[in-house]
Amino acid sequence: MNPTHTSFLVLFLCIVLSSCIKRNPNKQIEQRILKENTIKNNIEFTYPIQKQVYVPIYSDIYNKTKDHRFQLTATLSIRNISPKDSLFLENVDYYDTQGNFVRAYIKKPIYLKPLESIEYVIEEKDTIGGSGANFLINWGAHREINPLFQGIMVGVLGQQGFAFTTEGTTVLNMDEF
């Protein structure tokens, strides 16, 4: 094969292989929100309304016995359901079954515009959280709003698919202190 044909073949293979890369649209949305909606100045996180929410996440569940665990993909969905006001997030922290801090999903406070949402995915292969994993989220707002915090778990066992949700619950009203 002559050098021209070899160069053409290499270029063709690069184009074909690069077009096969799967892009995760949710990751792109998350990155856009983190880039555009990060609160840039280092002001103190103080809002008239401030709360802490606990969201249970099941990254695995028991199947038949305590010795058989089934891995799940879990999604934390944070939705600002206010059509007028922004939702400010100070932290989105993930904890394992023993209550040990695992990771922070935001480095600086961010905000969600009215009706904007963001999701964080715990992949099926990520087993560090265990069956009692959870998120703690500190949030604030200028007025009383009612954001929606949900955990969505999905899995497939054989030919059976299943999904279930959990709801976040307020554990601390920080604006009362």
Coordinates of C-alpha atoms in Angstrom, one line a residue:
M1 CA 0.0 0.0 0.0
N2 CA 1.4 3.4 -0.9
P3 CA 1.8 6.2 1.6
T4 CA -1.1 8.2 0.2
H5 CA -3.5 5.3 0.6
T6 CA -2.1 4.6 4.1
S7 CA -2.7 8.2 5.1
F8 CA -6.2 8.2 3.7
L9 CA -7.0 4.9 5.5
V10 CA -5.7 6.3 8.9
L11 CA -7.7 9.5 8.5
F12 CA -10.8 7.6 7.5
L13 CA -10.5 5.3 10.6
C14 CA -9.9 8.3 12.9
I15 CA -13.1 9.9 11.6
V16 CA -15.1 6.7 11.9
L17 CA -13.9 5.9 15.4
S18 CA -14.4 9.4 16.7
S19 CA -18.0 9.4 15.5
C20 CA -18.6 6.3 17.6
I21 CA -17.9 8.1 20.9
K22 CA -21.0 8.2 23.0
R23 CA -21.7 11.6 24.5
N24 CA -23.7 11.9 27.7
P25 CA -26.2 14.8 27.2
N26 CA -26.9 14.8 31.0
K27 CA -23.2 15.3 31.8
Q28 CA -23.0 18.2 29.3
I29 CA -26.0 19.8 30.9
E30 CA -24.5 19.3 34.4
Q31 CA -21.2 20.8 33.2
R32 CA -23.0 23.8 31.6
I33 CA -24.9 24.5 34.8
L34 CA -21.8 24.2 36.9
K35 CA -19.9 26.6 34.6
E36 CA -22.7 29.1 34.0
N37 CA -24.4 29.0 37.4
T38 CA -21.5 28.9 39.8
I39 CA -21.6 31.8 42.3
K40 CA -18.2 33.3 41.5
N41 CA -17.6 35.6 44.4
N42 CA -16.8 34.2 47.8
I43 CA -19.7 35.7 49.8
E44 CA -21.1 34.0 52.8
F45 CA -24.0 31.6 52.0
T46 CA -26.9 33.4 53.8
Y47 CA -30.4 33.6 52.5
P48 CA -33.7 34.3 54.3
I49 CA -34.7 30.7 53.7
Q50 CA -32.0 28.0 54.3
K51 CA -32.6 24.3 54.7
Q52 CA -30.8 21.0 54.7
V53 CA -32.4 18.0 52.9
Y54 CA -31.6 14.3 53.3
V55 CA -32.2 12.1 50.2
P56 CA -31.8 8.3 50.6
I57 CA -30.1 6.6 47.7
Y58 CA -29.9 2.9 47.2
S59 CA -26.8 2.0 45.1
D60 CA -27.5 -1.6 46.0
I61 CA -30.3 -3.7 47.5
Y62 CA -30.5 -7.1 48.9
N63 CA -31.8 -9.9 46.7
K64 CA -33.2 -13.1 48.3
T65 CA -30.7 -13.1 51.2
K66 CA -28.4 -10.7 53.0
D67 CA -25.5 -12.2 51.2
H68 CA -26.8 -11.5 47.7
R69 CA -26.7 -7.8 46.7
F70 CA -28.0 -6.3 43.5
Q71 CA -26.3 -3.2 42.1
L72 CA -28.4 -0.3 40.9
T73 CA -27.9 2.9 39.0
A74 CA -29.1 5.8 41.1
T75 CA -29.9 9.4 40.1
L76 CA -30.2 12.4 42.4
S77 CA -32.6 14.8 40.8
I78 CA -32.7 18.4 42.1
R79 CA -35.6 20.5 40.6
N80 CA -36.3 24.1 41.1
I81 CA -40.1 24.0 40.6
S82 CA -40.5 27.7 41.3
P83 CA -41.5 29.6 38.1
K84 CA -40.2 32.9 39.5
D85 CA -37.3 32.4 42.0
S86 CA -33.8 30.9 41.9
L87 CA -32.7 28.0 44.1
F88 CA -29.2 28.3 45.6
L89 CA -27.2 25.1 46.4
E90 CA -24.4 25.4 48.9
N91 CA -23.4 21.7 48.8
V92 CA -24.4 18.4 47.4
D93 CA -22.6 15.8 49.5
Y94 CA -22.7 12.0 49.1
Y95 CA -22.4 9.7 52.2
D96 CA -22.1 6.0 52.6
T97 CA -24.1 3.5 54.7
Q98 CA -21.9 4.2 57.8
G99 CA -22.5 8.0 57.4
N100 CA -18.9 8.6 56.1
F101 CA -18.5 11.4 53.6
V102 CA -17.7 10.0 50.2
R103 CA -17.6 13.0 47.8
A104 CA -18.8 16.5 47.1
Y105 CA -20.6 17.1 43.8
I106 CA -20.1 20.8 43.8
K107 CA -17.0 22.8 44.8
K108 CA -18.7 26.2 45.1
P109 CA -22.3 27.2 45.6
I110 CA -24.4 27.1 42.4
Y111 CA -27.9 28.3 41.6
L112 CA -30.7 26.8 39.5
K113 CA -32.8 29.3 37.6
P114 CA -36.6 29.1 37.8
L115 CA -37.8 25.6 36.5
E116 CA -34.2 24.5 36.0
S117 CA -33.0 21.0 37.1
I118 CA -29.7 19.2 37.6
E119 CA -29.0 15.5 38.1
Y120 CA -26.1 13.5 39.6
V121 CA -25.7 9.9 38.7
I122 CA -24.3 7.1 40.9
E123 CA -23.3 4.5 38.3
E124 CA -24.1 0.8 38.8
K125 CA -20.5 -0.1 39.2
D126 CA -20.0 2.6 42.0
T127 CA -20.5 0.4 45.1
I128 CA -18.9 2.6 47.7
G129 CA -22.2 4.1 49.0
G130 CA -23.9 0.8 49.8
S131 CA -27.5 0.1 50.6
G132 CA -27.8 3.0 53.0
A133 CA -26.2 5.7 50.9
N134 CA -27.6 9.2 51.0
F135 CA -27.1 12.8 50.0
L136 CA -27.2 15.9 52.2
I137 CA -28.0 19.1 50.4
N138 CA -27.9 22.6 51.9
W139 CA -30.0 25.0 49.9
G140 CA -31.2 28.6 50.2
A141 CA -33.7 31.0 48.6
H142 CA -34.8 34.6 48.8
R143 CA -38.4 33.6 49.4
E144 CA -40.2 30.4 50.5
I145 CA -40.0 27.9 47.6
N146 CA -40.6 24.2 47.5
P147 CA -37.8 22.5 45.4
L148 CA -38.1 18.9 44.6
F149 CA -35.3 16.5 45.7
Q150 CA -35.6 12.9 44.5
G151 CA -33.6 9.7 44.2
I152 CA -34.4 7.5 41.2
M153 CA -33.1 4.0 41.3
V154 CA -33.2 1.6 38.3
G155 CA -31.9 -1.9 37.7
V156 CA -32.3 -5.0 35.6
L157 CA -32.3 -8.5 37.0
G158 CA -32.4 -11.1 34.3
Q159 CA -35.2 -10.0 32.0
Q160 CA -37.0 -8.0 34.7
G161 CA -36.4 -4.2 34.9
F162 CA -37.5 -2.1 37.8
A163 CA -37.4 1.4 39.1
F164 CA -38.3 3.2 42.3
T165 CA -38.0 6.6 43.8
T166 CA -37.3 8.2 47.1
E167 CA -38.2 11.7 48.3
G168 CA -35.9 14.1 50.1
T169 CA -36.9 15.2 53.5
T170 CA -35.9 18.4 55.4
V171 CA -33.7 17.6 58.4
L172 CA -32.8 21.1 59.3
N173 CA -34.3 24.6 58.9
M174 CA -31.2 26.7 59.2
D175 CA -33.1 29.9 58.8
E176 CA -34.6 29.3 62.3
F177 CA -31.3 29.8 64.1

